[in-house]
Structure formats: C-alpha cells, structure tokens
C-alpha cells in the first residue's frame, strides 16, 4: 500500500507534468534589442506586462500604452527595477475612444523617429452589451477597430524603421467567430461570448489582409493565440472566474502566455510567414472563415468606413 505522503508526491508530480503539457512553447531566440523601439498596448498587466518585461530585458525602449496610467506607471517601475533598463515609458491610450488613439499616435510620432515592433495586446472579453465612445460594440471597437486604427496611424513609422513587425493577439476562440456584416454592432442579437469570438476572428482576418498589403515594405505581421492564461481578462464573467480558480494549476502563467507574442516579435526567419496565425511558438491552423480572403477584404473596407479613414 502507498502511504499518504507517497500519494501526495505522485499527485504533485502528475499535476506538474500536466501543467507543463499545457504550458506550451517557449521563445528561444537570443535576439537583443538595443536601439529598438517597441509599443505594447495593455502592457500594464498580464501577458502584455510580461512581454514588456522581456523586451525591456533585451534592451528595447518600451512604451506601455494603456488606459490606466497609474497601473501603467506601477508596472513600468517594476519592470525598470527588474531589468535595469530605464527606458520603459507609459503613455495614455484608451482603445475604446478614437480621440485617445489619435492623441496617443500624435504624441508618439512627435516623440519617436522609429518604431520596430508594435504589439496589439490589449483586449476585452465577455463584456455585457455596451458601446465605445464612438458608438461601436465594445468587443468590436476595442479588440478590432481600436487596433486597426492604431496600426494605421503608426504604419508609416514602422515602414521607415523596417524591418519591423506587427503582432496582434487573437485567440483560439476565433474558431467560433463569424463576421456578421448585417449586424456588426450586435444590435439585432447579442451574446457576449460570441461577440468576443467574432472580434478574435476579426483580428486574424486583419492580420491576413494587412500582410497582403504590406508585401515588399519590410513590415511583417502575425496573429497570436497566447493560450488559456491566468489573467484579468475573464473579470466580466463570474462563472469563468470560478472556473479559472478551479483549473488554475492547468492554466498558463502570464510569462508562459507571453512566449508566442515574443516569438513572433523576435524570432529570425519568420518573414515568409507574414499574415499567419501562431500558437505555442509555431504556425498553426485557422478556421475556414479565417482563411476567406473576400471576407478579410470586405472587413477591411467596412472598418475603414466605420472609422472614417482611407487605407489603400
């Protein structure tokens, strides 16, 4: 018979094996970033914060672009102390307000002459029905349209700094998404779970179309599924908060969740894979809807119309 200590040791060992299985890939590149400039949205917490920490450790000048500046300053102070890199800066960016996005971009472009990596990391999940300052459904407005506009406003600086990269966080949830052009704002029917899925599909389609339009510019782009991560993203769902606590040992840490973002931002030789979708630090398959070029192009045009911009 096994003693209780032996059983506990076995369960602990087994649990660690399972957790490591779910942990996924690790960014292996040793690329250093001295002299490089990075913008990361939502980097005051979670995956974004860990991404900022690693890029700062590699010598980059990192801009934490976030809505809560106080939390951003706290994160930046922690990262500066941890990495001994003083060039971790915080700037106000509210992706639910196009005026804030434009103000951030205007300030950044006046401040910096280069931009080598843009990581569209911020996002919302499972929000009750609400609209942004510009009248967009919140998931669509923040997760897709906000980053769409931000990328457009910073694109010339990325081109001038090439080789450069744009990394956009999506999710495996895109498989359940659909671009409902007849009801993009969810006014006819709204389900907050599906609204999140639709916005994550939009992220993959945006990356696909952006890659096509950036061919030959030296700027490449990638969509990322970070994994199922212990983070604040589920804060709008009481049920998911409970499930996250219950299954916490099997979820990725924020450090593990940041690895695929880092891989796509840093790994050598990824240029031929521009426009692709990555999970666990490797290219992986997307849903049939995410491979539809006509949908990607139509979403691009509709996004421009909604934002009142031109982007050929």
GROMACS .gro file of N, CA, C and O in nm, residues 105 108-109 112-118 148-166 210 213-214 217-219 300 310-312:
model
  156
  105UNK      N    1  -0.114   5.839  -3.081
  105UNK     CA    2  -0.032   5.828  -3.202
  105UNK      C    3   0.038   5.960  -3.233
  105UNK      O    4   0.158   5.963  -3.266
  108UNK      N    5   0.321   6.003  -2.981
  108UNK     CA    6   0.431   5.909  -3.005
  108UNK      C    7   0.511   5.949  -3.127
  108UNK      O    8   0.636   5.948  -3.124
  109UNK      N    9   0.444   5.985  -3.235
  109UNK     CA   10   0.515   6.021  -3.359
  109UNK      C   11   0.598   6.148  -3.341
  109UNK      O   12   0.703   6.164  -3.406
  112UNK      N   13   0.908   5.999  -3.112
  112UNK     CA   14   0.997   5.893  -3.161
  112UNK      C   15   1.008   5.896  -3.313
  112UNK      O   16   0.909   5.911  -3.383
  113UNK      N   17   1.129   5.879  -3.361
  113UNK     CA   18   1.154   5.875  -3.505
  113UNK      C   19   1.157   5.733  -3.560
  113UNK      O   20   1.167   5.713  -3.681
  114UNK      N   21   1.149   5.634  -3.470
  114UNK     CA   22   1.150   5.495  -3.514
  114UNK      C   23   1.046   5.413  -3.436
  114UNK      O   24   1.008   5.448  -3.324
  115UNK      N   25   1.001   5.305  -3.498
  115UNK     CA   26   0.915   5.207  -3.432
  115UNK      C   27   0.942   5.072  -3.500
  115UNK      O   28   0.917   5.056  -3.619
  116UNK      N   29   0.993   4.978  -3.423
  116UNK     CA   30   1.033   4.850  -3.480
  116UNK      C   31   0.934   4.737  -3.451
  116UNK      O   32   0.924   4.643  -3.530
  117UNK      N   33   0.865   4.746  -3.339
  117UNK     CA   34   0.770   4.640  -3.302
  117UNK      C   35   0.645   4.704  -3.243
  117UNK      O   36   0.654   4.782  -3.147
  118UNK      N   37   0.530   4.671  -3.299
  118UNK     CA   38   0.400   4.710  -3.244
  118UNK      C   39   0.328   4.583  -3.203
  118UNK      O   40   0.306   4.495  -3.286
  148UNK      N   41  -0.694   4.839  -3.525
  148UNK     CA   42  -0.692   4.869  -3.668
  148UNK      C   43  -0.649   5.014  -3.689
  148UNK      O   44  -0.558   5.044  -3.769
  149UNK      N   45  -0.714   5.106  -3.617
  149UNK     CA   46  -0.682   5.249  -3.631
  149UNK      C   47  -0.540   5.278  -3.580
  149UNK      O   48  -0.464   5.351  -3.646
  150UNK      N   49  -0.504   5.221  -3.467
  150UNK     CA   50  -0.370   5.245  -3.412
  150UNK      C   51  -0.262   5.201  -3.510
  150UNK      O   52  -0.164   5.274  -3.534
  151UNK      N   53  -0.279   5.084  -3.569
  151UNK     CA   54  -0.181   5.033  -3.664
  151UNK      C   55  -0.172   5.125  -3.785
  151UNK      O   56  -0.061   5.154  -3.834
  152UNK      N   57  -0.286   5.172  -3.833
  152UNK     CA   58  -0.287   5.264  -3.948
  152UNK      C   59  -0.209   5.391  -3.917
  152UNK      O   60  -0.127   5.438  -3.998
  153UNK      N   61  -0.229   5.446  -3.799
  153UNK     CA   62  -0.166   5.572  -3.763
  153UNK      C   63  -0.015   5.559  -3.742
  153UNK      O   64   0.059   5.656  -3.760
  154UNK      N   65   0.031   5.440  -3.705
  154UNK     CA   66   0.173   5.419  -3.679
  154UNK      C   67   0.246   5.351  -3.795
  154UNK      O   68   0.368   5.330  -3.788
  155UNK      N   69   0.172   5.319  -3.901
  155UNK     CA   70   0.229   5.234  -4.006
  155UNK      C   71   0.347   5.298  -4.079
  155UNK      O   72   0.446   5.230  -4.109
  156UNK      N   73   0.339   5.426  -4.110
  156UNK     CA   74   0.448   5.490  -4.183
  156UNK      C   75   0.578   5.486  -4.103
  156UNK      O   76   0.686   5.467  -4.159
  157UNK      N   77   0.566   5.501  -3.969
  157UNK     CA   78   0.685   5.495  -3.885
  157UNK      C   79   0.743   5.354  -3.886
  157UNK      O   80   0.865   5.336  -3.885
  158UNK      N   81   0.656   5.254  -3.887
  158UNK     CA   82   0.702   5.115  -3.896
  158UNK      C   83   0.776   5.092  -4.028
  158UNK      O   84   0.883   5.030  -4.031
  159UNK      N   85   0.719   5.142  -4.137
  159UNK     CA   86   0.782   5.126  -4.269
  159UNK      C   87   0.919   5.194  -4.273
  159UNK      O   88   1.016   5.140  -4.328
  160UNK      N   89   0.926   5.313  -4.214
  160UNK     CA   90   1.053   5.387  -4.212
  160UNK      C   91   1.159   5.316  -4.128
  160UNK      O   92   1.279   5.337  -4.149
  161UNK      N   93   1.115   5.231  -4.035
  161UNK     CA   94   1.207   5.162  -3.943
  161UNK      C   95   1.234   5.018  -3.985
  161UNK      O   96   1.300   4.945  -3.913
  162UNK      N   97   1.181   4.976  -4.098
  162UNK     CA   98   1.190   4.836  -4.142
  162UNK      C   99   1.334   4.786  -4.142
  162UNK      O  100   1.427   4.864  -4.170
  163UNK      N  101   1.352   4.656  -4.107
  163UNK     CA  102   1.248   4.557  -4.082
  163UNK      C  103   1.174   4.581  -3.951
  163UNK      O  104   1.237   4.612  -3.849
  164UNK      N  105   1.042   4.568  -3.958
  164UNK     CA  106   0.957   4.592  -3.841
  164UNK      C  107   0.845   4.488  -3.840
  164UNK      O  108   0.818   4.423  -3.942
  165UNK      N  109   0.782   4.475  -3.724
  165UNK     CA  110   0.677   4.373  -3.709
  165UNK      C  111   0.556   4.426  -3.634
  165UNK      O  112   0.569   4.509  -3.544
  166UNK      N  113   0.440   4.372  -3.672
  166UNK     CA  114   0.314   4.398  -3.602
  166UNK      C  115   0.262   4.263  -3.553
  166UNK      O  116   0.242   4.171  -3.633
  210UNK      N  117  -0.364   4.260  -4.380
  210UNK     CA  118  -0.252   4.353  -4.361
  210UNK      C  119  -0.125   4.298  -4.424
  210UNK      O  120  -0.049   4.371  -4.488
  213UNK      N  121  -0.119   4.354  -4.792
  213UNK     CA  122  -0.098   4.493  -4.830
  213UNK      C  123   0.043   4.544  -4.797
  213UNK      O  124   0.084   4.648  -4.849
  214UNK      N  125   0.114   4.472  -4.710
  214UNK     CA  126   0.247   4.515  -4.669
  214UNK      C  127   0.361   4.445  -4.744
  214UNK      O  128   0.478   4.469  -4.713
  217UNK      N  129   0.734   4.587  -4.816
  217UNK     CA  130   0.762   4.707  -4.735
  217UNK      C  131   0.866   4.681  -4.626
  217UNK      O  132   0.917   4.776  -4.567
  218UNK      N  133   0.892   4.553  -4.596
  218UNK     CA  134   0.981   4.522  -4.486
  218UNK      C  135   0.910   4.511  -4.352
  218UNK      O  136   0.972   4.484  -4.249
  219UNK      N  137   0.778   4.534  -4.352
  219UNK     CA  138   0.698   4.519  -4.231
  219UNK      C  139   0.618   4.389  -4.243
  219UNK      O  140   0.549   4.368  -4.343
  300UNK      N  141  -1.194   4.479  -4.400
  300UNK     CA  142  -1.100   4.591  -4.408
  300UNK      C  143  -1.172   4.717  -4.455
  300UNK      O  144  -1.160   4.824  -4.393
  310UNK      N  145  -0.908   5.637  -4.478
  310UNK     CA  146  -0.871   5.571  -4.603
  310UNK      C  147  -0.743   5.494  -4.579
  310UNK      O  148  -0.651   5.542  -4.515
  311UNK      N  149  -0.739   5.372  -4.627
  311UNK     CA  150  -0.620   5.287  -4.611
  311UNK      C  151  -0.615   5.191  -4.728
  311UNK      O  152  -0.676   5.086  -4.727
  312UNK      N  153  -0.545   5.234  -4.831
  312UNK     CA  154  -0.537   5.154  -4.954
  312UNK      C  155  -0.425   5.051  -4.944
  312UNK      O  156  -0.328   5.069  -4.872
   0.00000   0.00000   0.00000
